Structure formats: structure tokens, C-alpha cells
Coordinates of C-alpha atoms in Angstrom, one line a residue:
Chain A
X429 CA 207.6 125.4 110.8
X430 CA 208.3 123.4 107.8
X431 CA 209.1 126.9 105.3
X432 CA 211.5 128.6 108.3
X433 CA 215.4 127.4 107.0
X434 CA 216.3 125.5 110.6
X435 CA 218.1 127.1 113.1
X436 CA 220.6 124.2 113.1
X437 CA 221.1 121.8 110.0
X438 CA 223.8 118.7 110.6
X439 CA 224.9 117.0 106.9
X440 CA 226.8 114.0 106.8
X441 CA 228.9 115.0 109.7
X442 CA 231.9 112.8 110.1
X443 CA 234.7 112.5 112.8
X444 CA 237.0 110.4 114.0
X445 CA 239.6 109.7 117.1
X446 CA 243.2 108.8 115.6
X447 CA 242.0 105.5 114.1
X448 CA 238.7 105.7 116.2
X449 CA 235.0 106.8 113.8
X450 CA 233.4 108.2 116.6
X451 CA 230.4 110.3 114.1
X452 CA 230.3 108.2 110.8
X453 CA 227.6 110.8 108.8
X454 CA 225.5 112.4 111.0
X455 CA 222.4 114.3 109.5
X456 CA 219.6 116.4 111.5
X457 CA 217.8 119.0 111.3
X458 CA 216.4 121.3 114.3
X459 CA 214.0 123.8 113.7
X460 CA 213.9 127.7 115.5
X461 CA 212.6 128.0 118.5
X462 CA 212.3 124.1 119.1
X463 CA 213.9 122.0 121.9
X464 CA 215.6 119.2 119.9
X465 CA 217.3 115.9 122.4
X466 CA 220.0 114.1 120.8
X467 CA 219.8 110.9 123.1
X468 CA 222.6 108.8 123.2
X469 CA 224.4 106.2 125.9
X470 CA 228.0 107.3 127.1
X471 CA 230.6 107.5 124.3
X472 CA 227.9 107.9 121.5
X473 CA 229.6 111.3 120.1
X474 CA 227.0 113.5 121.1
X475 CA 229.6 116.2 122.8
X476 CA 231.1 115.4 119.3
X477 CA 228.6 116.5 117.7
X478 CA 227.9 119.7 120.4
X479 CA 231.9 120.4 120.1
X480 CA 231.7 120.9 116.4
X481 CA 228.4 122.7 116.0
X482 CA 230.5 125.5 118.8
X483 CA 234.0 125.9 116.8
X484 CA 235.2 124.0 119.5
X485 CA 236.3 121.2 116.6
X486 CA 237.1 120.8 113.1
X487 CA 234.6 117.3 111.3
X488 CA 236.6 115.7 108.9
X489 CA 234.1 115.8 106.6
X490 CA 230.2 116.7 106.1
X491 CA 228.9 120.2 106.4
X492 CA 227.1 121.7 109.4
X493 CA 225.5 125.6 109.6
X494 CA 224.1 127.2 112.4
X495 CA 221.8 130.5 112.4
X496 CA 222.5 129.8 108.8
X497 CA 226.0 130.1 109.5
X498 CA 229.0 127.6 108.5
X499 CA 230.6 126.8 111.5
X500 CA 233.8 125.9 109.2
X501 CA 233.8 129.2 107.2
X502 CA 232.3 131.9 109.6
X503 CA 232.9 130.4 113.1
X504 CA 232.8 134.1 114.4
X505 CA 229.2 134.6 112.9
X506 CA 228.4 131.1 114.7
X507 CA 229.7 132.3 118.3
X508 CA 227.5 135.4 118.1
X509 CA 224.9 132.9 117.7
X510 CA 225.1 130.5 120.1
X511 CA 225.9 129.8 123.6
X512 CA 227.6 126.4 124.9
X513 CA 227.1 124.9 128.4
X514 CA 229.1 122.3 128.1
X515 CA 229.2 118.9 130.1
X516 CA 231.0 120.3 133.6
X517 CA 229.9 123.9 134.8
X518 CA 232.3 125.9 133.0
X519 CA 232.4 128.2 136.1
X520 CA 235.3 130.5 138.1
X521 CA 235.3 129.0 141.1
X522 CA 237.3 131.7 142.4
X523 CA 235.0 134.5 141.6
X524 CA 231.6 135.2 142.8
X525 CA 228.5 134.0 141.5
X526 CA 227.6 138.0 140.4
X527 CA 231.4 138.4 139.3
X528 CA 231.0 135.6 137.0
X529 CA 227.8 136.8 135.1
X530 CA 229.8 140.4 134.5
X531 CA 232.9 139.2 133.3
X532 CA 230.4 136.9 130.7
X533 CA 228.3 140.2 130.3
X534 CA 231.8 142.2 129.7
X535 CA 232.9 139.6 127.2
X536 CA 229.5 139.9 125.4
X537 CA 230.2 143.8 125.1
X538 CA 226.7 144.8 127.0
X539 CA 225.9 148.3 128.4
X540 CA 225.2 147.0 131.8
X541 CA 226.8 143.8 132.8
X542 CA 225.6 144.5 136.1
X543 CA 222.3 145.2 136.1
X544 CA 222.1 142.0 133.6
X545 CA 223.8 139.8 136.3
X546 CA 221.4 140.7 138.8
X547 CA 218.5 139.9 137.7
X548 CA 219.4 136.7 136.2
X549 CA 220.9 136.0 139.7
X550 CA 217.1 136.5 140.7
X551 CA 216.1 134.5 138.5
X552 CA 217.6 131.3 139.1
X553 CA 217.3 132.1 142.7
X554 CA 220.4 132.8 143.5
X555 CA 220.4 136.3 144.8
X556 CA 221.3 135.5 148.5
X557 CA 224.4 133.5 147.0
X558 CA 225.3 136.0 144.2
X559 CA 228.2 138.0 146.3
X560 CA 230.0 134.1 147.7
X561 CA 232.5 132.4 145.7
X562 CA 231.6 129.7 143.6
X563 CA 233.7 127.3 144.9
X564 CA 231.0 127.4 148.1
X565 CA 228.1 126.4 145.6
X566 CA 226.2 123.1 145.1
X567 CA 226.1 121.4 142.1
X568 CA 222.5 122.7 141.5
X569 CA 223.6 126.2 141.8
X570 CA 226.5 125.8 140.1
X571 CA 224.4 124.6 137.0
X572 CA 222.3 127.2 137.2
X573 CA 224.9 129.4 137.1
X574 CA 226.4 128.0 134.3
X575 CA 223.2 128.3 132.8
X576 CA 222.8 131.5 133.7
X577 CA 225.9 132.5 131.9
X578 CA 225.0 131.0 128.9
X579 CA 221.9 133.3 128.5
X580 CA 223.6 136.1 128.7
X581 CA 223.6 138.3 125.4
X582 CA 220.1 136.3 124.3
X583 CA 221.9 134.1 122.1
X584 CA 219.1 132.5 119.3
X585 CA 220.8 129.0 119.9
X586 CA 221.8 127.5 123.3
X587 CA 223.3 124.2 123.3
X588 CA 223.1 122.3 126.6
X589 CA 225.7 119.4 126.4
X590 CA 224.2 116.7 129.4
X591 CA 222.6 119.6 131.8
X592 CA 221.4 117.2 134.3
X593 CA 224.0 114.9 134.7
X594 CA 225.0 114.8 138.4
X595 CA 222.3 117.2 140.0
X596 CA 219.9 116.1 142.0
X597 CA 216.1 115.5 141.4
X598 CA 215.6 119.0 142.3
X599 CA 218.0 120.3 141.0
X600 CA 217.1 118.6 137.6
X601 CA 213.8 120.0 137.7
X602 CA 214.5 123.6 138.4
X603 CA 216.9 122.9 134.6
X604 CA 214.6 121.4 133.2
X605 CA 211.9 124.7 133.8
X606 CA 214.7 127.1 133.1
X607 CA 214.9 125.1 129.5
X608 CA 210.8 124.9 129.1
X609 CA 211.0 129.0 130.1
X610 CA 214.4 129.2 127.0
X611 CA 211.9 127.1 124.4
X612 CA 208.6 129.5 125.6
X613 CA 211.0 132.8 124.7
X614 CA 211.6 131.6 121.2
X615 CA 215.4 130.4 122.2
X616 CA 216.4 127.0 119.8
X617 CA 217.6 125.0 122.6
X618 CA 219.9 121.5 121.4
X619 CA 219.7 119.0 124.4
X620 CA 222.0 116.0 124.6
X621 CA 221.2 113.9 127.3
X622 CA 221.1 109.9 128.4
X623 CA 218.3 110.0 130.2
X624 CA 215.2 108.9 128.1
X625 CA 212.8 110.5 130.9
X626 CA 214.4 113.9 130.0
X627 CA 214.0 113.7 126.2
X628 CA 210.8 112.6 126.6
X629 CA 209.3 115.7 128.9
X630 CA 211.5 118.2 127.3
X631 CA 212.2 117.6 123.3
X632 CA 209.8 118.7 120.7
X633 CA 211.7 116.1 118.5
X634 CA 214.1 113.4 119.5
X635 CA 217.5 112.2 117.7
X636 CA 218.5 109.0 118.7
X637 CA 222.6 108.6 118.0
X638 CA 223.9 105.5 118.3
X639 CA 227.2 103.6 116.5
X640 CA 228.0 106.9 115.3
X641 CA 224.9 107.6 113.1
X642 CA 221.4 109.0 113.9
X643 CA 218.9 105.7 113.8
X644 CA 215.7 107.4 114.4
X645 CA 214.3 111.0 114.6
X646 CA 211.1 112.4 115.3
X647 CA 208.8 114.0 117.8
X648 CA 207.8 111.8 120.6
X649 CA 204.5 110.2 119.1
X650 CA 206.4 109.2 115.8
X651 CA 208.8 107.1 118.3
X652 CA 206.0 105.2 119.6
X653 CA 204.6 104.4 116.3
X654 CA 207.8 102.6 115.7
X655 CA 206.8 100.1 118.1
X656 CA 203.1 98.0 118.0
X657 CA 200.3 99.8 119.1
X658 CA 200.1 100.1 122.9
X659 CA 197.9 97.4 125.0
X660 CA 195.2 98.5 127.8
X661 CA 196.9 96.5 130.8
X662 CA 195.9 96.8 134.5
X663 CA 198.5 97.2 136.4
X664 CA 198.8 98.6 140.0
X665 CA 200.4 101.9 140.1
X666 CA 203.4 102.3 143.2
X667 CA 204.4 105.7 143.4
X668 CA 208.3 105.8 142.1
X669 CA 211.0 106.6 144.8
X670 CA 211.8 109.8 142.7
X671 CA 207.9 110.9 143.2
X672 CA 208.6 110.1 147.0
X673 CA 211.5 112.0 147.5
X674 CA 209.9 115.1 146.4
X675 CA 206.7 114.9 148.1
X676 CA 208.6 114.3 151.4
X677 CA 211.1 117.5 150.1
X678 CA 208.1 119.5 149.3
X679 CA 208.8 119.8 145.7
X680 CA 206.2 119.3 143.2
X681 CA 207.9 117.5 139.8
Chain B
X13 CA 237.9 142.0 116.1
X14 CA 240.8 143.7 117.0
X15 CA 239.2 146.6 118.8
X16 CA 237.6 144.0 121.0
X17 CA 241.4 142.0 121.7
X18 CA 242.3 144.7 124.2
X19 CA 238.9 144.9 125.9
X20 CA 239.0 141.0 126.6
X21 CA 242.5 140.9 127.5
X22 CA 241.3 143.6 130.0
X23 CA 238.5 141.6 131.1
X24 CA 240.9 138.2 131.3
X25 CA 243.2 140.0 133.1
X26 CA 240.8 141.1 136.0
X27 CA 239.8 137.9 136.4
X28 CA 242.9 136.2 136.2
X29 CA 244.1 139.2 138.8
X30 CA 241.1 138.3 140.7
X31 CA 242.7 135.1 141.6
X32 CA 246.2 136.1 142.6
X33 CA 245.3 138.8 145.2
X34 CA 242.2 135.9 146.0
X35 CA 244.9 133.2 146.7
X36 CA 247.7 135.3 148.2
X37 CA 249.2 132.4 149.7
X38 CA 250.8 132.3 146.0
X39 CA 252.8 135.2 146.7
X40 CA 253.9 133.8 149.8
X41 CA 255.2 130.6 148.3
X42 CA 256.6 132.4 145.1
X43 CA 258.7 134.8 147.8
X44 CA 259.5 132.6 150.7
X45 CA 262.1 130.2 148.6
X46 CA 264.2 133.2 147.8
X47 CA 263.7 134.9 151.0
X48 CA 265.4 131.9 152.5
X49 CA 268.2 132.0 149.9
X50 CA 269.3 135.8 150.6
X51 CA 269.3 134.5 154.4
X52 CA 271.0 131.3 154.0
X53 CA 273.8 133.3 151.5
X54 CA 274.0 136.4 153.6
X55 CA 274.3 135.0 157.1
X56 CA 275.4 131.6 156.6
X57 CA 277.3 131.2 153.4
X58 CA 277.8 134.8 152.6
X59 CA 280.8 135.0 155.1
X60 CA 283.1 132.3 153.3
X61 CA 282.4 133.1 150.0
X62 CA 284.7 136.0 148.4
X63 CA 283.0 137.6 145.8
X64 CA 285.3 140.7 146.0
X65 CA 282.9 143.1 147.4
X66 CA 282.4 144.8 150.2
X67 CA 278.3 144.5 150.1
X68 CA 277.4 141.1 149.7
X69 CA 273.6 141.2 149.9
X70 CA 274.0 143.7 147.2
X71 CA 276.1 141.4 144.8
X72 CA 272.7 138.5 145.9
X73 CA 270.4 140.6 144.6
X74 CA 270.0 139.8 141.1
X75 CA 270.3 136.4 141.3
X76 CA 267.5 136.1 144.0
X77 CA 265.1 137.7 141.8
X78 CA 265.7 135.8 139.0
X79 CA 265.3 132.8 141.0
X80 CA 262.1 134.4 142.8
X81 CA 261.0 134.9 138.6
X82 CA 261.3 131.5 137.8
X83 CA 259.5 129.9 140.5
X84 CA 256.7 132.8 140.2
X85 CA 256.3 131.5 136.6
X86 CA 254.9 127.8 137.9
X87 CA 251.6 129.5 139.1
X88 CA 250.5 130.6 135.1
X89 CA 251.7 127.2 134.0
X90 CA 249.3 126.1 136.8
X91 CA 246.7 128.6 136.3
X92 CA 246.5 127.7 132.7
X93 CA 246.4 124.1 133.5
X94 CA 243.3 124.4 135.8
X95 CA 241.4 126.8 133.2
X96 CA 241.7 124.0 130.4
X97 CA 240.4 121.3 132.9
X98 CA 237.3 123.3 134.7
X99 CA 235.9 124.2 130.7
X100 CA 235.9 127.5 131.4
X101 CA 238.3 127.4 128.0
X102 CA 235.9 125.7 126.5
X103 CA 233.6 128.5 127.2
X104 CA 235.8 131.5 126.5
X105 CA 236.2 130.0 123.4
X106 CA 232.7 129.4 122.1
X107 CA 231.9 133.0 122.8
X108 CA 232.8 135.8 119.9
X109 CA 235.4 137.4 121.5
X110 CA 239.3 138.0 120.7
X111 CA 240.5 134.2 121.5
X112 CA 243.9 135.4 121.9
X113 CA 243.0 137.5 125.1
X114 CA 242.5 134.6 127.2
X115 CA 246.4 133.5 127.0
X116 CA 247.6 137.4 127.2
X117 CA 245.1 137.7 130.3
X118 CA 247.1 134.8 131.9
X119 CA 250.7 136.2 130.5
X120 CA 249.9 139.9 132.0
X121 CA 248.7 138.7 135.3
X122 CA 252.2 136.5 135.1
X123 CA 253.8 139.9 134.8
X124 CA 251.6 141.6 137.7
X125 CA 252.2 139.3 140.1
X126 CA 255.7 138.8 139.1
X127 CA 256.0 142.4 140.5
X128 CA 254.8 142.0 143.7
X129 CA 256.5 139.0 144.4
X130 CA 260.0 141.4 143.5
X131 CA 258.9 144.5 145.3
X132 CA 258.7 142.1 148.0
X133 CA 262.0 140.5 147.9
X134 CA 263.4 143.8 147.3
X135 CA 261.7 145.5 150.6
X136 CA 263.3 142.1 152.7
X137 CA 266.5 143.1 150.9
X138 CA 266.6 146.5 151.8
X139 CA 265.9 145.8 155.4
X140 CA 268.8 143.4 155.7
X141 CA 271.2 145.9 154.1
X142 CA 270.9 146.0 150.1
X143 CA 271.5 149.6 148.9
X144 CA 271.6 151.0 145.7
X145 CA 272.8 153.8 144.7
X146 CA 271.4 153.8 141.1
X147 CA 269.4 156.5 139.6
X148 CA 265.8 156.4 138.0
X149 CA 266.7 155.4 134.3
X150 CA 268.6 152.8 135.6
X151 CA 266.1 151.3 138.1
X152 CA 263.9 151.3 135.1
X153 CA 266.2 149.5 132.6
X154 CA 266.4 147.2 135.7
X155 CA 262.4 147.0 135.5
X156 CA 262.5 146.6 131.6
X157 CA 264.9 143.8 132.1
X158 CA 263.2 141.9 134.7
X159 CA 259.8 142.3 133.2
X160 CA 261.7 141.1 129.5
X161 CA 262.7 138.0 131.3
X162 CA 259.5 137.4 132.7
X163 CA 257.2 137.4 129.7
X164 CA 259.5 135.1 127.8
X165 CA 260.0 132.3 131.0
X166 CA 256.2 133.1 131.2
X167 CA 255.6 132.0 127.6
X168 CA 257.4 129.4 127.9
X169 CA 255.5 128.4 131.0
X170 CA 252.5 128.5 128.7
X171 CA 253.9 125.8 126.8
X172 CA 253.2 122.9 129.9
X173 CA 250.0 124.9 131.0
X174 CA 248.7 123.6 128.1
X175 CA 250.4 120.2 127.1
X176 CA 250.8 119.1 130.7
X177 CA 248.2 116.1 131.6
X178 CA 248.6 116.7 135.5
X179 CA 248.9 119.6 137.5
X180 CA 252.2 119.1 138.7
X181 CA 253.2 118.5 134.9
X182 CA 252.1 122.4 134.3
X183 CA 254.4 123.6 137.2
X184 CA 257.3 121.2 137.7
X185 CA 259.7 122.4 134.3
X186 CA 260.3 125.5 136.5
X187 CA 262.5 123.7 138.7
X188 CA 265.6 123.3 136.4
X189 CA 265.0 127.1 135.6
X190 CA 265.6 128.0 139.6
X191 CA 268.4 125.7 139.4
X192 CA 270.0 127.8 136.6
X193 CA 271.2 130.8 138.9
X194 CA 273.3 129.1 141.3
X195 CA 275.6 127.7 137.9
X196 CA 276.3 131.3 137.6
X197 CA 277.7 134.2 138.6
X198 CA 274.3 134.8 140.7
X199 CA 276.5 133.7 144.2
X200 CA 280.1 133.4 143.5
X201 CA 282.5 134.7 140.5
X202 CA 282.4 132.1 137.7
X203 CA 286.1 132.3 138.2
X204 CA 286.1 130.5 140.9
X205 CA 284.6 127.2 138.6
X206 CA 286.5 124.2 137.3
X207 CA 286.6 124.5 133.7
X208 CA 283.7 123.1 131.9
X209 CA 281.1 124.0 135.1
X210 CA 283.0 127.8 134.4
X211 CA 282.3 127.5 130.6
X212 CA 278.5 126.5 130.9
X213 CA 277.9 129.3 133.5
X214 CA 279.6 131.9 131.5
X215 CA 277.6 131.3 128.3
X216 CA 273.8 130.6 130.0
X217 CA 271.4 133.6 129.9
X218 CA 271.3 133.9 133.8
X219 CA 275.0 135.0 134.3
X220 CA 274.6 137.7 131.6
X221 CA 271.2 139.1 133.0
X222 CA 273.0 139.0 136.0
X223 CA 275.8 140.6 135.7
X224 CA 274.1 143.4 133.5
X225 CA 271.4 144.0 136.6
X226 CA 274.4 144.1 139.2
X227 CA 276.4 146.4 137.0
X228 CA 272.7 148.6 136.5
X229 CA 272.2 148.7 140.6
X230 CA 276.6 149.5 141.5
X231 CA 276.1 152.4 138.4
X232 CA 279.1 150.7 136.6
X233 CA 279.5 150.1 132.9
X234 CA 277.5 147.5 132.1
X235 CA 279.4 146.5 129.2
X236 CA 278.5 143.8 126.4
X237 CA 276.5 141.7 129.3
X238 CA 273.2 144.0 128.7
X239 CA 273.4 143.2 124.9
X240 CA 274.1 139.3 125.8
X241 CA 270.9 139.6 128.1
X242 CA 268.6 141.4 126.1
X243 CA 269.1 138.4 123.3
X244 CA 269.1 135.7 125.1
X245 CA 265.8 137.3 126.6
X246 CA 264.3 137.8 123.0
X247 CA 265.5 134.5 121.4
X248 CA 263.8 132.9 124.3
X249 CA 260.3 134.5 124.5
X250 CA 260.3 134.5 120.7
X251 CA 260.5 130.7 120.4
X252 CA 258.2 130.3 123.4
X253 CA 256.1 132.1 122.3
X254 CA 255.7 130.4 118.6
X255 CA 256.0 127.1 120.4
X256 CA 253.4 127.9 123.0
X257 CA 251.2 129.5 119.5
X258 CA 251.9 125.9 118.0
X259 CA 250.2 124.4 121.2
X260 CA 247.7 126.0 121.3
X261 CA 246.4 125.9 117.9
X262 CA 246.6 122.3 118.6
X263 CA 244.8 122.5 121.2
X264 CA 241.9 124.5 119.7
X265 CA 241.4 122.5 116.4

């Protein structure tokens, strides 16, 4: 791990709003085939941060590369890397689930969009929905189609900009194993999400982004050290309402 | 890259077709405003205007389908609007395709559906007594003239699709644009105008595309009024189109 150059390297990335710093020198490092959370509260800048690392916006200052790619002075090498699903499924509505994948699989220039849309329509079990309009979908299924679209092409580098915001608990788990399955393949996967429960089960390492800078990084266990060492207490363990739900649902977490 | 810009724009136009023979209720809407106005001027004005011809419907004509045009153009302004919201832009653009095929997907489907809507007119037309006696080349430099005028109120269109902060904002500048016909010589013979109403209709673009189509479908000389339309048509798409460039770059940065 430590000799691979990183899949996604983040210098000193700046960026304002008008008058408004919203990323005041932002540096981190993700390494290949590692799911890396940039955790955050609401308004932090981590869409910011996912906007500029997909062309989608220029920093005012600091340097960012991904696939070893500037995304100032090659964005084109940059889109063949990556793949953005961005904070609201960016889905046609109007098209089918199936029509969808091609047009993605057309854009992408593959041999056969179609055989490629149907089995990731298998895949993220949405076969028996692939020939309806999306517009008829849940938010679970529109997700996963979203997803769905994003793998399209194998891009090395997915970024996942808040996947499980609004689904829910199933739906979040069946994202959350579609990432775990992305990270197993060798995919680099950038997560940014609010919820500490997902950056704790997914991430290999964890940003924390806050005021505009990164405070802390690490994996998991180097969080913890930050705070004292943990005390043996007894306490009486009620199953949580989420653990509840799915037992009643039938869905195992 | 640029092998790849006519690919996308094919792919951008499917989809973009996709939705217009998916929501035909936009050809209805587009159609049934002019429908009403070759009714209301042939049977219920039609009789106490003189407009110094013996075939009224026929001297409607032009008019109507500019008027059926302008309206028709709302729905890419629309279109466009609802693409930036969903972040299926925001997708399109993240991927390594030709970024300028998903405008010209939107600006050709503009033109497709543009052409129903006035195949449709024409059909009412001929059925309540619109002949023409014109010949092939000029039905054509009809069609060249019609589509001309729709590609540059289509760019211009663009401009709101992607400025506009509501949906009604992307679709509500057409309205001064079907306006524009009846303060020409669309219904009666400028003539007829007090002075300064007679000097504005004279010199705006719709009495000189008008005039040049009417001559084109009575096989008369169609004079200067072709070269007046054919400019006016240029000038307008060409600084639609920079300005619509200018917002979008804007947009994309």
C-alpha cells in the first residue's frame, strides 16, 4: 500500500462561494482499491470537494490529481477514470430502468450496451423492473440504479456523493454491500457521508472535514486512539429500533 | 473527441426523442393554441378582415406556424431546465464524452418535434381549405426556412433553460415571441396600421418570414422579404447561440 502513488491525492484544495471559504486547504490522500469516507455535517464542502475531484468545478487554488491525472489540466483523462453518483439519483425518469443503463453504456462507447444493462439489472435486483419507467421506482431502486450506472465502463474510481441519504434501512444496506462488493473488485471507492455508522462499517480510512479543513484522518482504530482508552462497563444491551425493524422485515443487517 | 460528438449527440437525441413521443401531450399543447387561432381567424374574424385575397386560410398559414414555433420552443427551455435540476447534467458531464452533445441533443429534438407539431397544423389546415399550389423546391425552401427559424428561437430558448431558477422561468420568455405575429402582417396587411404600430410590424423579423413563406406557398416573387428573413434568422441564432455558449460555460465552471 504505502509504495502504490494513491488513486486520489487532494493538496491544499481551496474554494470559495462569492465571499463565502467553503474548503480553506484541504489535503488527503486515498489509496487504490480502498474505500476512503470523508465525514462531514451538512454544509461542510464535501460535494465541494466531490464536485472538483469530477471536473464538475474549478478550486481556486491547491492541486488535486486523480488516476494520476490533474483534474485542472487533463479533465478528459479524469472522466475516463472515474464515475460520479452524485447526491440525488441522476436518473431519466422518463426512460426505463434498462434504457437508462444503454444510453450510459452507449455514452461509454461499449460493444454491447445491452447485454451490459442486463446483467447489472440482475444484479441489483432489478430485473422484473428493468423494462418500467423510472419515474415508477422507489428510492431504493432508483439508487441502485443510479449506482448501477455509475459502474458501467469499470471505472478504477467511483465517487459516491451521500449514497444513503434518504433510503431506507434496507435500502441502505443493499448500498452499502454493493460498495463492500466495488472495494472487494479492486474499485477505489470515495464515500462522503454524515452518518458516522456508515463510515465506520464501510471506510478503510476516515477523513473528518469540518470548518472547511480536514481535522483528522485515519483508519478506524487510529480514531479511537484519539480518545482515552476505552472502559469495561456493564451495561444492558436493548436491541436498537433499526435492529427491530429488520428482524420484523426479515432482513438480516 | 470529435469522432465521438456526433455519436453522443445521437445518443442525446434518442433520449431526448424518447421523451417527446413519451409525453405526447406536448404536441397537443404546442398545436392546440394555433389550431384555435386558424379557427377563430377563419370562421370568426376571417370574414371582416380584408386582406385582399380570395383564400384566407391560405394568407393564415404562415403566421400560424410561426406562432405554433414559438410556443413549441418553451418545451426545450423546459426540458433543459428539468435536466439541470434532476443531475442527470451533472452526470453527462462527469462522463468522457463530447459535452457539447447534450445541448445539440436538446436543440435537434427542438427541431424534430417542431416538425410534427407543423405537419400537424398543416394537415388541420388542409382540411379546412389551405391549398397550395407550390412546387417541391419551394416547399423545401419553405422547410429550410421554418427549420432556420426554429434552431435560432430554439437557441435562444436555451438561454432561460439554463439561467432560469424555476420552471416556468425556462418557458414563460416564449410568450412575447407568440405575441410577435399578430403585430405583423401574419393576419391583416400592415397597411392597415396607424403609423408607428405600421413601422414596428414592417421592420420585426416575423412580417418578413412571413411574407417570404406566403409569397413561397402563392408561387409569387418573393422579392427582398426572403433575404430580410434569412438575416434576421441568422443574426438571431448567431447571438443566441454565443449568448446561450456564454451560459453555459458559466454554468459548467
Amino acid at each position: 500500500m504505502a509504495t502504490a502513488s494513491p488513486a486520489i491525492r487532494v493538496d491544499g484544495l481551496r474554494k470559495s462561494y462569492k465571499e463565502l471559504p467553503v474548503l480553506k486547504g484541504v489535503d488527503f490522500e486515498v489509496a487504490p482499491g480502498s474505500i476512503f469516507a470523508l465525514l462531514g455535517s451538512n454544509g461542510a464542502g464535501k460535494t465541494t470537494v466531490v464536485r472538483i475531484l469530477s471536473t464538475l468545478l474549478k478550486p481556486d487554488g491547491g492541486t488535486a490529481s486523480v488516476n494520476g491525472f490533474d483534474v485542472g489540466s487533463e479533465p478528459l483523462r479524469v472522466r475516463e477514470s472515474i464515475s460520479l453518483t452524485g447526491q440525488f439519483a441522476a436518473v431519466d425518469d422518463i426512460l426505463t430502468g434498462r434504457e437508462n443503463l444503454v444510453m450510459v453504456g452507449r455514452l461509454r462507447r461499449l460493444g454491447n450496451p445491452r447485454e451490459t444493462a442486463d446483467e447489472l439489472l440482475d444484479r441489483f435486483g432489478l430485473a422484473d423492473a428493468g423494462g418500467r419507467r423510472v419515474g415508477t421506482y422507489s428510492g431504493g431502486m432508483r439508487r441502485r440504479l443510479d449506482i448501477a450506472m455509475s459502474l458501467i465502463g469499470d471505472p478504477p474510481i467511483i465517487f459516491l456523493d451521500e449514497p444513503t441519504t434518504g433510503l431506507d434501512p434496507e435500502g441502505r444496506i443493499e448500498v452499502w454491500n454493493e460498495i463492500q462488493k466495488l472495494a472487494g473488485d479492486g474499485t477505489t471507492v470515495l464515500l462522503t457521508t454524515q452518518y458516522l455508522e456508515e463510515a465506520e462499517k464501510l471506510a478503510d480510512r476516515i477523513a473528518i472535514l469540518h470548518e472547511g479543513t480536514i481535522i483528522v484522518s485515519g483508519t478506524l482504530a487510529e480514531l479511537r486512539k484519539l480518545l482515552p482508552p476505552a472502559k469495561v462497563e456493564y451495561v444492558e444491551r436493548q436491541p436498537t429500533l433499526e435492529e427491530v425493524f429488520l428482524s420484523v422485515v426479515g432482513k438480516q443487517a | 473527441m470529435t469522432t465521438h460528438v456526433l455519436s453522443d449527440t445521437g445518443v442525446m437525441l434518442d433520449r431526448s426523442i424518447k421523451h417527446v413521443t413519451r409525453s405526447l401531450d406536448t404536441i397537443i399543447t404546442v398545436t392546440i393554441m394555433p389550431i384555435a387561432f386558424l379557427l377563430l381567424f377563419r370562421y370568426v374574424f376571417g370574414g371582416a378582415i380584408q386582406a385582399n385575397t380570395d383564400n384566407y386560410v391560405n394568407y393564415l398559414m404562415p403566421g400560424i406556424l410561426l406562432i405554433a414555433i414559438a410556443s413549441g420552443i418553451s418545451y426545450t427551455g423546459f426540458r433543459l431546465f428539468t435536466d439541470m435540476k434532476s443531475g442527470i447534467f451533472e452526470r453527462f458531464h462527469s462522463m468522457p464524452i463530447a459535452r457539447s452533445s447534450v445541448l445539440w441533443g436538446h436543440v435537434l429534438t427542438s427541431l424534430v418535434s417542431n416538425a410534427i407539431s407543423v405537419a400537424v397544423i398543416i394537415g388541420v389546415g388542409l382540411a379546412i381549405g389551405f391549398r397550395s399550389s407550390a412546387g417541391l423546391l419551394a416547399w423545401l425552401a419553405v422547410a429550410g426556412m421554418l427549420t432556420l427559424f426554429t434552431l435560432a428561437l430554439t437557441w435562444l430558448a436555451v438561454i432561460p433553460g439554463l439561467t432560469a431558477s424555476t420552471p416556468d422561468g425556462a418557458s414563460a420568455f416564449s410568450y412575447p415571441l407568440i405575441f410577435l405575429p399578430f403585430i405583423s402582417s401574419a393576419f391583416v396587411p400592415t397597411e392597415t396600421m396607424p403609423g408607428p404600430v405600421r413601422a414596428f410590424a414592417e421592420h420585426q423579423p416575423v412580417t418578413a418570414i412571413v411574407n417570404a413563406i406566403r409569397a413561397l406557398f402563392e408561387q409569387q416573387p418573393v422579392g427582398n422579404d426572403i433575404w430580410i428573413a434569412l438575416a434576421w434568422c441568422a443574426g438571431i441564432l448567431v447571438i443566441a447561440y454565443a449568448l446561450a455558449m456564454a451560459a453555459y460555460r458559466r454554468k459548467i465552471t
